[in-house]
Amino acid sequence: MKIIGIIGGMGPSATVDLFQKVIELTPAERDQDHCHLLIDNYPQIPDRTAFLLGTGDDPFPFLLESARRLEKAGAEALCMPCNTAHYFIEDLRMKVRLPFISIIDSTVERIKTVFPMARKIGLLATRGTTESGIYHRALTAAGLETLQTDESFKQDVMDVIYTVKAGRPEEAVGLFNDCVRRLQAAGADVLIAGCTEIPLLLPHLDRSVNFVDPTLTLAEKIVAFARG
């Protein structure tokens, strides 16, 4: 069983969600069958979106600190349950010898496998994720189009995400479903829950939607790597 290190705390609830999904996906008959995870729940990592928009501190030194802490603790691979943090993944790969399991790559792979006829992708994500283009580039390379959204939509999604981060997910349900409707009306074939707070709202969808949960795709990759 390989040891997986999780750079967590971005935010804590999203980290718990990943941990829970790894447990649920593991074919275990007893405690000893589960994956060996090292979770560095480090919520003091500066806000990734704030930095990318020029209004916050650089999170990279904190991400690197966490990665090295996990490496020293015995991790054999690393991952981050934060989509926006993947803006820094190539820089981290240059500084840490361990392989990184990418939530972006696993999400695009899932779309191509499960929804092979999809062409237009709707993205629910932070401004940091959308403005940095980390999903746009990966989707374009896979022959997929990311739907363009206006400033009002981007702000509404940010409001949804940060309401969940504040521990009030029930207050975000109405606006979340409105954002989903707007992407469907714009022609989205598949929607990406592109911030790790968004999957926490998927049980509250008020309609049938082709949704990909990046946290779930990451959990699957973790289990496969750990048991591989």
GROMACS .gro file of C-alpha atoms in nm:
model
  228
    1MET     CA    1   0.000   0.000   0.000
    2LYS     CA    2   0.156   0.329  -0.109
    3ILE     CA    3   0.126   0.635   0.118
    4ILE     CA    4  -0.058   0.938  -0.022
    5GLY     CA    5   0.005   1.289   0.113
    6ILE     CA    6  -0.280   1.538   0.096
    7ILE     CA    7  -0.209   1.913   0.104
    8GLY     CA    8  -0.532   2.005   0.278
    9GLY     CA    9  -0.717   2.287   0.448
   10MET     CA   10  -0.823   2.460   0.124
   11GLY     CA   11  -1.079   2.449   0.279
   12PRO     CA   12  -1.114   2.201   0.565
   13SER     CA   13  -1.461   2.079   0.459
   14ALA     CA   14  -1.333   2.005   0.110
   15THR     CA   15  -1.047   1.807   0.263
   16VAL     CA   16  -1.292   1.604   0.470
   17ASP     CA   17  -1.499   1.544   0.155
   18LEU     CA   18  -1.197   1.398  -0.025
   19PHE     CA   19  -1.109   1.179   0.274
   20GLN     CA   20  -1.467   1.049   0.294
   21LYS     CA   21  -1.475   0.971  -0.078
   22VAL     CA   22  -1.146   0.781  -0.058
   23ILE     CA   23  -1.292   0.571   0.224
   24GLU     CA   24  -1.613   0.502   0.031
   25LEU     CA   25  -1.428   0.407  -0.289
   26THR     CA   26  -1.188   0.167  -0.120
   27PRO     CA   27  -1.292  -0.200  -0.143
   28ALA     CA   28  -1.225  -0.277   0.222
   29GLU     CA   29  -1.337  -0.562   0.444
   30ARG     CA   30  -1.143  -0.441   0.749
   31ASP     CA   31  -0.950  -0.138   0.874
   32GLN     CA   32  -0.624  -0.266   0.732
   33ASP     CA   33  -0.760  -0.265   0.376
   34HIS     CA   34  -0.799   0.115   0.368
   35CYS     CA   35  -0.553   0.359   0.213
   36HIS     CA   36  -0.269   0.503   0.414
   37LEU     CA   37  -0.319   0.881   0.395
   38LEU     CA   38  -0.119   1.164   0.545
   39ILE     CA   39  -0.338   1.474   0.564
   40ASP     CA   40  -0.177   1.810   0.634
   41ASN     CA   41  -0.483   2.021   0.711
   42TYR     CA   42  -0.321   2.363   0.667
   43PRO     CA   43  -0.593   2.631   0.640
   44GLN     CA   44  -0.334   2.906   0.691
   45ILE     CA   45  -0.230   2.870   0.325
   46PRO     CA   46  -0.317   3.215   0.181
   47ASP     CA   47  -0.621   3.245  -0.043
   48ARG     CA   48  -0.525   3.128  -0.390
   49THR     CA   49  -0.779   3.340  -0.576
   50ALA     CA   50  -0.685   3.658  -0.388
   51PHE     CA   51  -0.321   3.612  -0.491
   52LEU     CA   52  -0.403   3.537  -0.855
   53LEU     CA   53  -0.619   3.851  -0.870
   54GLY     CA   54  -0.340   4.060  -0.718
   55THR     CA   55  -0.499   4.124  -0.379
   56GLY     CA   56  -0.343   3.862  -0.149
   57ASP     CA   57  -0.025   3.695  -0.029
   58ASP     CA   58   0.157   3.430  -0.232
   59PRO     CA   59   0.041   3.081  -0.127
   60PHE     CA   60   0.325   2.901  -0.304
   61PRO     CA   61   0.573   2.902  -0.010
   62PHE     CA   62   0.300   2.756   0.212
   63LEU     CA   63   0.207   2.491  -0.045
   64LEU     CA   64   0.574   2.397  -0.078
   65GLU     CA   65   0.609   2.385   0.302
   66SER     CA   66   0.316   2.144   0.323
   67ALA     CA   67   0.447   1.931   0.036
   68ARG     CA   68   0.789   1.900   0.197
   69ARG     CA   69   0.635   1.821   0.535
   70LEU     CA   70   0.439   1.536   0.378
   71GLU     CA   71   0.745   1.417   0.187
   72LYS     CA   72   0.948   1.401   0.509
   73ALA     CA   73   0.662   1.215   0.678
   74GLY     CA   74   0.684   0.935   0.422
   75ALA     CA   75   0.436   1.025   0.147
   76GLU     CA   76   0.502   0.856  -0.188
   77ALA     CA   77   0.268   1.080  -0.391
   78LEU     CA   78   0.095   1.412  -0.331
   79CYS     CA   79  -0.239   1.569  -0.417
   80MET     CA   80  -0.436   1.886  -0.340
   81PRO     CA   81  -0.815   1.899  -0.294
   82CYS     CA   82  -0.819   2.255  -0.428
   83ASN     CA   83  -0.866   2.326  -0.796
   84THR     CA   84  -0.724   2.679  -0.787
   85ALA     CA   85  -0.405   2.559  -0.617
   86HIS     CA   86  -0.327   2.360  -0.932
   87TYR     CA   87  -0.209   2.687  -1.086
   88PHE     CA   88   0.109   2.616  -0.883
   89ILE     CA   89   0.140   2.243  -0.954
   90GLU     CA   90   0.423   2.263  -1.209
   91ASP     CA   91   0.631   2.482  -0.976
   92LEU     CA   92   0.570   2.233  -0.695
   93ARG     CA   93   0.674   1.945  -0.918
   94MET     CA   94   1.005   2.122  -0.978
   95LYS     CA   95   1.070   2.154  -0.603
   96VAL     CA   96   0.946   1.817  -0.473
   97ARG     CA   97   1.060   1.478  -0.597
   98LEU     CA   98   0.726   1.306  -0.541
   99PRO     CA   99   0.465   1.264  -0.816
  100PHE     CA  100   0.151   1.478  -0.797
  101ILE     CA  101  -0.194   1.338  -0.874
  102SER     CA  102  -0.374   1.620  -1.057
  103ILE     CA  103  -0.740   1.695  -0.997
  104ILE     CA  104  -0.751   1.881  -1.331
  105ASP     CA  105  -0.619   1.587  -1.532
  106SER     CA  106  -0.848   1.338  -1.359
  107THR     CA  107  -1.152   1.559  -1.429
  108VAL     CA  108  -1.082   1.600  -1.800
  109GLU     CA  109  -1.016   1.227  -1.828
  110ARG     CA  110  -1.354   1.156  -1.667
  111ILE     CA  111  -1.537   1.384  -1.912
  112LYS     CA  112  -1.375   1.216  -2.212
  113THR     CA  113  -1.455   0.869  -2.076
  114VAL     CA  114  -1.808   0.914  -1.940
  115PHE     CA  115  -1.936   1.186  -2.176
  116PRO     CA  116  -1.756   1.118  -2.505
  117MET     CA  117  -2.010   1.321  -2.706
  118ALA     CA  118  -1.973   1.632  -2.490
  119ARG     CA  119  -1.832   1.942  -2.656
  120LYS     CA  120  -1.933   2.243  -2.445
  121ILE     CA  121  -1.829   2.243  -2.080
  122GLY     CA  122  -1.969   2.469  -1.808
  123LEU     CA  123  -1.732   2.554  -1.524
  124LEU     CA  124  -1.835   2.645  -1.171
  125ALA     CA  125  -1.512   2.767  -1.012
  126THR     CA  126  -1.337   3.050  -0.832
  127ARG     CA  127  -1.221   3.356  -1.022
  128GLY     CA  128  -0.868   3.234  -0.958
  129THR     CA  129  -0.940   2.913  -1.145
  130THR     CA  130  -1.127   3.080  -1.431
  131GLU     CA  131  -0.886   3.373  -1.474
  132SER     CA  132  -0.575   3.153  -1.457
  133GLY     CA  133  -0.712   2.928  -1.734
  134ILE     CA  134  -0.602   2.601  -1.575
  135TYR     CA  135  -0.921   2.421  -1.680
  136HIS     CA  136  -0.955   2.610  -2.008
  137ARG     CA  137  -0.613   2.494  -2.126
  138ALA     CA  138  -0.667   2.133  -2.024
  139LEU     CA  139  -1.012   2.121  -2.183
  140THR     CA  140  -0.891   2.285  -2.504
  141ALA     CA  141  -0.609   2.030  -2.530
  142ALA     CA  142  -0.876   1.759  -2.504
  143GLY     CA  143  -1.080   1.913  -2.785
  144LEU     CA  144  -1.345   2.062  -2.556
  145GLU     CA  145  -1.485   2.414  -2.534
  146THR     CA  146  -1.522   2.600  -2.204
  147LEU     CA  147  -1.830   2.821  -2.203
  148GLN     CA  148  -1.752   3.188  -2.149
  149THR     CA  149  -1.939   3.356  -1.862
  150ASP     CA  150  -1.995   3.719  -1.767
  151GLU     CA  151  -1.880   3.907  -1.459
  152SER     CA  152  -2.216   3.871  -1.286
  153PHE     CA  153  -2.203   3.493  -1.317
  154LYS     CA  154  -1.844   3.475  -1.191
  155GLN     CA  155  -1.932   3.682  -0.885
  156ASP     CA  156  -2.238   3.469  -0.812
  157VAL     CA  157  -2.025   3.154  -0.817
  158MET     CA  158  -1.773   3.321  -0.585
  159ASP     CA  159  -2.058   3.407  -0.348
  160VAL     CA  160  -2.171   3.044  -0.353
  161ILE     CA  161  -1.819   2.913  -0.283
  162TYR     CA  162  -1.738   3.149   0.001
  163THR     CA  163  -2.076   3.095   0.165
  164VAL     CA  164  -1.991   2.724   0.178
  165LYS     CA  165  -1.641   2.804   0.307
  166ALA     CA  166  -1.807   3.006   0.585
  167GLY     CA  167  -1.994   2.694   0.696
  168ARG     CA  168  -2.338   2.800   0.567
  169PRO     CA  169  -2.397   2.572   0.265
  170GLU     CA  170  -2.775   2.579   0.305
  171GLU     CA  171  -2.769   2.954   0.229
  172ALA     CA  172  -2.593   2.890  -0.104
  173VAL     CA  173  -2.835   2.632  -0.247
  174GLY     CA  174  -3.070   2.872  -0.428
  175LEU     CA  175  -2.795   3.073  -0.599
  176PHE     CA  176  -2.607   2.752  -0.681
  177ASN     CA  177  -2.908   2.608  -0.865
  178ASP     CA  178  -2.954   2.939  -1.047
  179CYS     CA  179  -2.594   2.924  -1.170
  180VAL     CA  180  -2.649   2.568  -1.290
  181ARG     CA  181  -2.960   2.673  -1.483
  182ARG     CA  182  -2.771   2.956  -1.651
  183LEU     CA  183  -2.495   2.724  -1.772
  184GLN     CA  184  -2.746   2.473  -1.905
  185ALA     CA  185  -2.933   2.751  -2.086
  186ALA     CA  186  -2.603   2.856  -2.246
  187GLY     CA  187  -2.568   2.507  -2.395
  188ALA     CA  188  -2.341   2.322  -2.154
  189ASP     CA  189  -2.326   1.947  -2.221
  190VAL     CA  190  -2.140   1.878  -1.895
  191LEU     CA  191  -2.076   2.087  -1.585
  192ILE     CA  192  -1.760   2.075  -1.373
  193ALA     CA  193  -1.786   2.132  -0.998
  194GLY     CA  194  -1.457   2.316  -1.035
  195CYS     CA  195  -1.405   2.427  -0.676
  196THR     CA  196  -1.384   2.163  -0.404
  197GLU     CA  197  -1.662   2.339  -0.211
  198ILE     CA  198  -1.908   2.293  -0.501
  199PRO     CA  199  -1.942   1.912  -0.466
  200LEU     CA  200  -2.081   1.971  -0.117
  201LEU     CA  201  -2.385   2.126  -0.288
  202LEU     CA  202  -2.445   1.854  -0.549
  203PRO     CA  203  -2.695   1.666  -0.327
  204HIS     CA  204  -2.909   1.982  -0.342
  205LEU     CA  205  -2.944   1.999  -0.722
  206ASP     CA  206  -3.303   2.066  -0.825
  207ARG     CA  207  -3.269   1.915  -1.175
  208SER     CA  208  -3.097   1.643  -1.375
  209VAL     CA  209  -2.747   1.758  -1.474
  210ASN     CA  210  -2.440   1.595  -1.628
  211PHE     CA  211  -2.199   1.692  -1.351
  212VAL     CA  212  -1.839   1.585  -1.298
  213ASP     CA  213  -1.716   1.603  -0.939
  214PRO     CA  214  -1.338   1.663  -0.950
  215THR     CA  215  -1.302   1.558  -0.585
  216LEU     CA  216  -1.452   1.220  -0.671
  217THR     CA  217  -1.222   1.176  -0.971
  218LEU     CA  218  -0.923   1.264  -0.753
  219ALA     CA  219  -1.035   1.015  -0.487
  220GLU     CA  220  -1.052   0.742  -0.751
  221LYS     CA  221  -0.697   0.818  -0.864
  222ILE     CA  222  -0.575   0.816  -0.503
  223VAL     CA  223  -0.726   0.473  -0.438
  224ALA     CA  224  -0.584   0.333  -0.761
  225PHE     CA  225  -0.236   0.469  -0.691
  226ALA     CA  226  -0.234   0.364  -0.326
  227ARG     CA  227  -0.342   0.010  -0.407
  228GLY     CA  228  -0.152  -0.015  -0.734
   0.00000   0.00000   0.00000
